[in-house]
Amino acid sequence: MIKKDSSKKAFARLRRRAETILKETEGKRADTTDHDLLETLHELEVHQVELDLQNETLRRTAKDLEAARDKYFTFYEFAPVGFMTLDRTGTIEKANAAAANLLQQPQRYLVGQKFSNRVYPEDLPAYFAKIKKSSESGVKGVRESLDLRLFGKDDRIHHFHLDVGAGFDKQGRFRHWQFAIVDITELKQAQKILQKTQDELEFRVQERTAELAKSNENLRKEIETRKKFEADLKLQHKKILIEQERRKYLSKILVEILERERQEIAEALHNDVGQILAKLNMDLDDVIDSGEHDPIKTDALVQIQSSIMKSMDYVSWLAGSLRPHILENLGMVPALKNMLNKIKKNSNTSFLFHTEGDFLQIADEKTLAIYRIAQEAVTNCLKHARAKNIIVNLTRKDDFLSIAIEDDGLGFEYDKISAGEGKKHTLGLIIMHERAIQVGGEFRVESQVGKGSRVIVEIPVE
């Protein structure tokens, strides 16, 4: 109904245009008085003009249709995708250049062939199912898609992606199929390579996972072993600490025993031996003063008395060295000076004693440790180093008390001696070291063969 109304409107427009053209040409017609004839001529002229206009419109429409056909043909023919039209029997009615190129046959040979003849047998069920579904839908524009394999001219199998659409007439009856095909052979090959790569990667991942699991198991065992070792080490460390504490305690006891023994020996020398010598000396005085002996015997008694006096002096010095009462009465610095002066009288060694700082209010055990270490170090210098010069430097700085005994003697290799070589010379070093440790100090020795030695002790005052 709409189309009929449109035709009427177009006809009315043509008639109006024809009448306009006739009015413009009325002056050119011959004069006539026959009204019916004039009316007939007018109608004929109008129809003629209408026909001319219709012809012109048809020519323009034909020209537009031809241009549209050329445009469609160009698009269809030179499209990069393969297009084909199949009739109701599945025979190719039309194929563009891309389809011919993909199927490796000229276009003229494709037309009239059954498309299904090129489909790989195993893919035929899926192919027929898709085209049947498309043709039975009854709806234009519905598209079905699938991937299938086709034979080429060389009988090699190629992979394609196929889009299927169906064409219907005005009554909805199926007319033909329209195919669009794209070669996906390279894509399939790439997917196959990718799948192979993924499989290899998965295999490697599994291998690596197995290796990691094995490594983790080994690591777990190693951790357990280490934990056991650490536990044993902690136990051994604990035992070592206990042993160190025990050794430290024993060292303290030994030092105390040594000091007590020295005190007892000093008291025995002073009280017993000293008194005996004093009594002998007094008895000799009485014998000499009595004059009952001849002069020769008297001289002999005088010499004996002189020896006894020297023995008394030596006993007094020995008792003083074993128990330095001056250390208790006057302090550390006077005691050290007195000790060095007495040693100097009985040796050819030169001594230099230097002090710096305040040495008051220092615990007795620390002053005793400094005195004994200095005494032992100086004795070692005289016995083993054959030193000509000995320097004793006593200083106090902040909360630390330090003493250094340096000589120009023979020197020795302290590392070797500490490792156990030359054991006959280690006892004095061990005693000094233990005395320093007992009061919380540090002990070290610097020495080189032929370049003398230096003993250094640092003790915290607090």
XYZ file of C-alpha atoms in Angstrom:
462
model
C 0.000 0.000 0.000
C 2.815 2.352 0.806
C 4.499 1.536 -2.490
C 1.266 2.236 -4.462
C 0.891 5.644 -2.753
C 4.473 6.471 -3.581
C 3.854 5.622 -7.278
C 0.802 7.891 -7.379
C 2.783 10.742 -5.891
C 5.565 10.210 -8.419
C 3.028 10.141 -11.291
C 1.425 13.365 -10.033
C 4.832 15.017 -9.896
C 5.578 13.907 -13.460
C 2.223 15.255 -14.686
C 2.803 18.605 -13.029
C 6.233 18.841 -14.647
C 4.733 17.876 -18.037
C 2.022 20.548 -17.811
C 4.647 23.117 -16.900
C 6.693 22.179 -19.965
C 3.559 22.385 -22.245
C 2.709 25.869 -20.981
C 6.143 26.987 -21.980
C 5.586 25.606 -25.522
C 1.926 26.702 -26.049
C 2.947 29.694 -28.155
C 4.669 27.393 -30.634
C 1.504 25.286 -31.431
C -0.682 26.109 -34.476
C -3.975 27.921 -33.863
C -7.023 25.620 -33.986
C -10.715 25.999 -33.076
C -11.593 22.327 -32.575
C -11.873 21.991 -28.830
C -11.861 18.152 -28.729
C -8.875 17.977 -30.976
C -7.032 20.469 -28.885
C -7.859 18.480 -25.760
C -6.615 15.286 -27.388
C -3.411 16.908 -28.513
C -2.884 18.283 -25.052
C -3.252 14.832 -23.504
C -0.871 13.297 -26.031
C 1.687 15.949 -25.414
C 1.382 15.487 -21.692
C 1.835 11.728 -22.052
C 4.813 12.275 -24.309
C 6.480 14.538 -21.827
C 5.687 12.059 -19.042
C 7.311 9.263 -21.032
C 10.365 11.393 -21.672
C 10.686 12.186 -17.986
C 10.188 8.550 -17.057
C 12.840 7.517 -19.529
C 15.239 10.065 -18.079
C 14.539 8.814 -14.563
C 15.047 5.217 -15.666
C 18.323 6.100 -17.315
C 19.566 7.769 -14.108
C 18.400 4.795 -12.029
C 20.091 2.366 -14.403
C 23.260 4.389 -14.203
C 23.113 4.378 -10.371
C 22.436 0.659 -10.358
C 25.363 0.073 -12.659
C 27.652 2.131 -10.428
C 26.404 0.254 -7.357
C 26.917 -3.051 -9.158
C 30.446 -2.070 -10.116
C 31.136 -0.990 -6.547
C 29.713 -4.244 -5.171
C 31.594 -6.280 -7.750
C 34.859 -4.530 -6.908
C 34.329 -5.105 -3.199
C 33.255 -8.716 -3.719
C 35.881 -9.617 -6.278
C 38.896 -8.014 -4.662
C 38.019 -8.619 -1.026
C 40.911 -10.215 0.992
C 38.428 -12.772 2.357
C 37.152 -15.644 0.217
C 33.431 -15.259 -0.631
C 31.291 -17.964 -2.256
C 27.616 -18.523 -2.971
C 26.239 -22.090 -2.964
C 22.833 -23.158 -4.291
C 20.385 -25.428 -2.495
C 22.374 -28.512 -3.559
C 25.667 -27.217 -2.163
C 27.057 -26.415 -5.612
C 29.246 -23.322 -5.972
C 27.400 -20.647 -7.973
C 29.835 -17.810 -7.461
C 33.322 -17.371 -5.996
C 35.606 -14.349 -5.775
C 39.332 -14.230 -6.552
C 40.326 -14.698 -2.897
C 38.257 -17.907 -2.680
C 39.828 -19.222 -5.875
C 43.282 -18.416 -4.542
C 42.582 -20.084 -1.191
C 41.187 -23.238 -2.860
C 44.019 -23.185 -5.446
C 41.764 -23.289 -8.543
C 40.655 -20.689 -11.109
C 37.236 -19.155 -10.525
C 35.775 -20.691 -13.669
C 36.614 -24.218 -12.431
C 35.165 -23.645 -8.986
C 31.710 -22.720 -10.275
C 29.615 -25.865 -10.622
C 31.662 -27.939 -8.108
C 30.308 -29.423 -4.887
C 31.979 -27.633 -1.998
C 31.609 -30.738 0.184
C 33.950 -32.617 -2.187
C 36.818 -30.528 -0.819
C 35.966 -31.063 2.857
C 38.124 -33.510 4.815
C 35.977 -36.616 5.526
C 36.210 -36.380 9.302
C 34.938 -32.774 9.182
C 31.891 -33.496 6.950
C 29.422 -34.174 9.819
C 30.203 -30.841 11.440
C 30.014 -29.077 8.049
C 26.579 -30.477 7.125
C 25.254 -29.763 10.621
C 26.241 -26.092 10.363
C 24.801 -25.449 6.860
C 21.599 -27.317 7.777
C 21.185 -25.234 10.910
C 21.765 -22.042 8.902
C 19.239 -22.943 6.161
C 16.551 -23.994 8.661
C 16.763 -20.827 10.739
C 14.583 -18.833 8.304
C 16.283 -15.664 9.454
C 18.575 -13.672 7.208
C 21.830 -12.547 8.772
C 22.177 -15.460 11.190
C 25.727 -16.752 10.981
C 27.200 -20.109 11.886
C 30.965 -20.619 12.245
C 33.311 -23.595 12.321
C 36.884 -24.607 11.614
C 37.409 -27.358 9.065
C 40.018 -28.916 6.847
C 39.890 -28.663 3.037
C 41.879 -30.329 0.287
C 43.888 -28.038 -1.984
C 44.840 -28.597 -5.598
C 47.963 -30.451 -4.443
C 45.765 -32.654 -2.208
C 47.448 -31.141 0.819
C 45.205 -30.447 3.770
C 44.693 -26.787 4.709
C 42.863 -25.398 7.720
C 40.107 -22.828 7.197
C 37.676 -20.839 9.262
C 34.204 -20.853 7.655
C 31.329 -18.409 8.304
C 27.992 -19.638 6.884
C 24.980 -17.451 6.188
C 21.705 -18.298 4.417
C 19.667 -16.262 1.867
C 15.846 -16.355 1.767
C 13.169 -14.988 -0.605
C 10.305 -12.678 0.389
C 8.243 -15.600 1.512
C 11.083 -16.814 3.806
C 11.986 -19.778 1.633
C 15.629 -20.827 1.532
C 17.444 -19.812 -1.665
C 21.221 -20.242 -1.198
C 24.189 -20.256 1.182
C 26.814 -17.549 1.451
C 30.287 -18.602 2.616
C 33.192 -16.534 3.887
C 36.459 -18.491 4.310
C 39.827 -17.569 5.808
C 42.973 -19.708 5.686
C 44.099 -20.434 9.269
C 46.732 -23.057 8.394
C 49.588 -20.949 9.746
C 47.542 -20.179 12.844
C 46.926 -23.873 13.414
C 50.607 -24.605 12.903
C 51.481 -21.846 15.332
C 48.958 -23.253 17.825
C 50.466 -26.708 17.339
C 53.956 -25.330 17.943
C 52.641 -23.395 20.925
C 50.987 -26.513 22.300
C 54.192 -28.469 21.808
C 56.113 -25.700 23.527
C 53.597 -25.675 26.361
C 53.883 -29.461 26.685
C 57.673 -29.231 26.755
C 57.462 -26.390 29.247
C 55.050 -28.389 31.372
C 57.405 -31.363 31.226
C 60.321 -29.153 32.217
C 58.244 -27.605 34.986
C 57.430 -31.083 36.260
C 61.092 -32.057 36.057
C 62.091 -28.839 37.792
C 59.363 -29.346 40.377
C 60.687 -32.840 41.042
C 64.221 -31.458 41.317
C 63.023 -28.709 43.656
C 61.131 -31.258 45.725
C 64.279 -33.347 45.950
C 66.320 -30.240 46.770
C 63.758 -29.232 49.393
C 63.969 -32.694 50.914
C 67.755 -32.502 50.942
C 67.527 -28.983 52.364
C 65.098 -30.201 55.024
C 67.503 -32.969 55.972
C 70.378 -30.509 55.983
C 68.362 -28.138 58.172
C 67.622 -30.976 60.564
C 71.300 -31.882 60.573
C 72.231 -28.245 61.150
C 69.667 -27.939 63.919
C 71.116 -31.025 65.554
C 74.596 -29.644 65.043
C 73.533 -26.275 66.480
C 71.960 -28.054 69.449
C 75.173 -30.007 69.974
C 77.146 -26.813 69.488
C 75.012 -25.002 72.046
C 75.477 -27.907 74.414
C 79.221 -27.860 73.824
C 79.245 -24.074 74.195
C 77.371 -24.417 77.443
C 79.857 -27.034 78.592
C 82.723 -24.755 77.533
C 81.214 -21.849 79.479
C 80.796 -24.089 82.497
C 84.357 -25.292 82.067
C 85.579 -21.707 81.687
C 83.768 -20.704 84.840
C 85.205 -23.762 86.553
C 88.696 -22.956 85.280
C 88.276 -19.340 86.301
C 87.172 -20.431 89.732
C 90.099 -22.867 90.000
C 92.491 -20.145 88.830
C 91.142 -17.847 91.488
C 91.547 -20.540 94.114
C 95.087 -21.278 92.901
C 96.018 -17.590 93.009
C 94.573 -17.325 96.505
C 96.448 -20.467 97.543
C 99.626 -19.075 95.990
C 99.223 -15.789 97.854
C 98.421 -17.620 101.076
C 101.448 -19.887 100.646
C 103.625 -16.846 99.978
C 102.275 -15.211 103.096
C 102.921 -18.304 105.168
C 106.429 -18.674 103.745
C 107.084 -14.980 104.301
C 105.881 -15.229 107.898
C 107.964 -18.392 108.412
C 111.049 -16.696 107.022
C 110.462 -13.580 109.075
C 109.421 -15.195 112.313
C 111.231 -18.519 112.367
C 114.283 -18.313 110.120
C 114.811 -14.668 110.956
C 114.657 -15.323 114.668
C 116.998 -18.308 114.367
C 119.532 -16.229 112.470
C 119.109 -13.385 114.975
C 119.680 -15.811 117.875
C 122.822 -17.199 116.192
C 124.045 -13.668 115.664
C 123.485 -12.809 119.316
C 125.223 -16.009 120.463
C 128.222 -15.216 118.298
C 128.327 -11.724 119.831
C 128.501 -13.311 123.278
C 131.236 -15.731 122.186
C 133.299 -13.016 120.548
C 132.852 -10.620 123.482
C 133.954 -13.287 126.034
C 137.521 -13.320 124.636
C 137.918 -17.015 125.349
C 139.136 -17.810 121.840
C 142.355 -17.081 120.179
C 142.506 -14.374 117.577
C 142.384 -16.768 114.632
C 139.171 -18.341 115.832
C 137.767 -14.954 116.618
C 138.317 -13.778 113.037
C 136.600 -16.900 111.796
C 133.639 -16.228 114.058
C 133.442 -12.631 112.801
C 133.265 -13.887 109.201
C 130.559 -16.343 110.181
C 128.670 -13.526 111.861
C 128.990 -11.450 108.664
C 127.521 -14.306 106.629
C 124.702 -14.620 109.102
C 123.994 -10.879 108.739
C 123.869 -11.224 104.962
C 121.544 -14.208 105.325
C 119.312 -12.134 107.573
C 119.215 -9.361 104.975
C 118.391 -11.858 102.217
C 115.697 -13.510 104.305
C 114.232 -10.102 105.032
C 114.254 -9.232 101.312
C 112.784 -12.600 100.384
C 110.034 -12.267 102.974
C 109.295 -8.781 101.707
C 109.028 -9.988 98.106
C 106.718 -12.809 99.118
C 104.515 -10.563 101.219
C 105.029 -6.886 100.366
C 103.814 -5.158 103.535
C 104.707 -1.838 101.941
C 101.946 -2.490 99.363
C 99.400 -2.793 102.156
C 100.773 0.145 104.139
C 101.903 2.720 101.543
C 100.185 1.717 98.297
C 101.000 0.460 94.811
C 103.414 3.130 93.527
C 105.795 3.065 96.547
C 105.673 -0.747 96.549
C 106.662 -0.903 92.867
C 109.469 1.610 93.396
C 110.785 -0.343 96.382
C 110.671 -3.624 94.421
C 112.542 -2.142 91.443
C 115.166 -0.549 93.694
C 115.889 -3.836 95.469
C 116.152 -5.706 92.121
C 118.418 -2.980 90.759
C 120.888 -3.449 93.656
C 121.420 -7.115 92.729
C 121.645 -6.702 88.907
C 123.378 -4.678 86.224
C 120.100 -3.759 84.529
C 118.959 -0.148 84.192
C 115.363 0.597 85.289
C 113.046 3.467 84.364
C 109.763 3.791 86.266
C 107.117 6.268 85.062
C 103.674 6.958 86.500
C 100.795 9.145 85.340
C 97.388 9.628 86.963
C 95.679 9.129 90.293
C 96.221 5.728 91.927
C 94.200 6.236 95.093
C 91.030 4.341 95.995
C 91.832 1.259 93.950
C 90.657 -2.147 95.160
C 93.307 -4.214 96.981
C 92.939 -7.235 94.675
C 93.638 -5.017 91.648
C 96.700 -3.334 93.168
C 97.998 -6.770 94.188
C 97.386 -8.074 90.636
C 99.323 -5.126 89.136
C 102.184 -5.607 91.604
C 102.460 -9.376 91.000
C 102.263 -9.011 87.202
C 105.000 -6.375 87.267
C 107.075 -8.537 89.597
C 106.688 -11.607 87.343
C 107.378 -9.636 84.144
C 110.531 -8.019 85.525
C 111.743 -11.384 86.854
C 111.220 -12.932 83.382
C 113.142 -10.044 81.767
C 116.091 -10.723 84.067
C 115.978 -14.532 83.790
C 115.244 -15.107 80.090
C 115.535 -11.871 78.080
C 119.006 -10.770 79.293
C 117.721 -7.218 79.053
C 119.980 -4.228 79.737
C 117.153 -1.730 80.053
C 113.676 -2.184 81.496
C 110.939 0.444 81.370
C 107.854 0.213 83.613
C 105.023 2.585 82.703
C 102.027 2.814 85.074
C 99.086 5.013 84.015
C 95.469 5.617 84.898
C 93.131 7.098 82.308
C 89.416 7.511 82.920
C 88.223 4.211 84.411
C 91.161 2.044 83.294
C 94.443 1.236 85.006
C 97.251 0.015 82.742
C 100.838 -1.104 83.210
C 103.398 -1.820 80.495
C 106.750 -3.555 81.118
C 109.104 -3.177 78.149
C 112.668 -4.510 77.703
C 115.395 -4.535 75.048
C 116.238 -8.199 75.540
C 116.289 -11.246 73.259
C 112.569 -11.317 72.564
C 110.572 -14.412 71.588
C 107.763 -15.660 69.304
C 104.714 -15.300 71.500
C 102.350 -17.135 69.117
C 104.503 -20.273 69.142
C 104.887 -20.197 72.888
C 101.127 -19.696 73.316
C 100.568 -22.704 71.017
C 102.605 -24.904 73.358
C 106.158 -24.613 72.066
C 108.800 -23.761 74.632
C 106.667 -24.784 77.596
C 109.394 -24.008 80.112
C 108.851 -20.297 79.500
C 105.012 -20.290 79.557
C 104.305 -20.686 83.257
C 105.079 -17.071 84.103
C 102.960 -15.847 81.147
C 100.086 -18.083 82.211
C 100.233 -16.775 85.793
C 100.228 -13.138 84.602
C 97.357 -13.840 82.216
C 95.279 -15.529 84.920
C 95.900 -12.715 87.396
C 94.674 -10.176 84.831
C 91.541 -12.213 84.064
C 90.707 -12.638 87.753
C 90.257 -8.870 88.135
C 88.396 -8.442 84.797
C 91.415 -7.170 82.869
C 93.050 -7.864 79.522
C 96.532 -9.233 78.998
C 98.623 -9.124 75.821
C 102.241 -9.543 74.777
C 104.121 -7.850 71.918
C 107.450 -9.430 71.080
C 109.852 -10.165 68.220
C 113.024 -12.203 68.277
C 115.981 -9.851 68.723
C 113.766 -6.791 69.301
C 112.732 -7.174 72.912
C 109.249 -7.630 74.305
C 106.419 -5.697 75.877
C 103.817 -6.905 78.371
C 100.639 -4.811 78.573
C 97.831 -5.168 81.114
C 94.628 -3.102 81.267
C 92.313 -3.395 84.272
C 89.040 -1.556 84.848
C 89.155 0.501 88.032
C 85.433 0.293 88.823
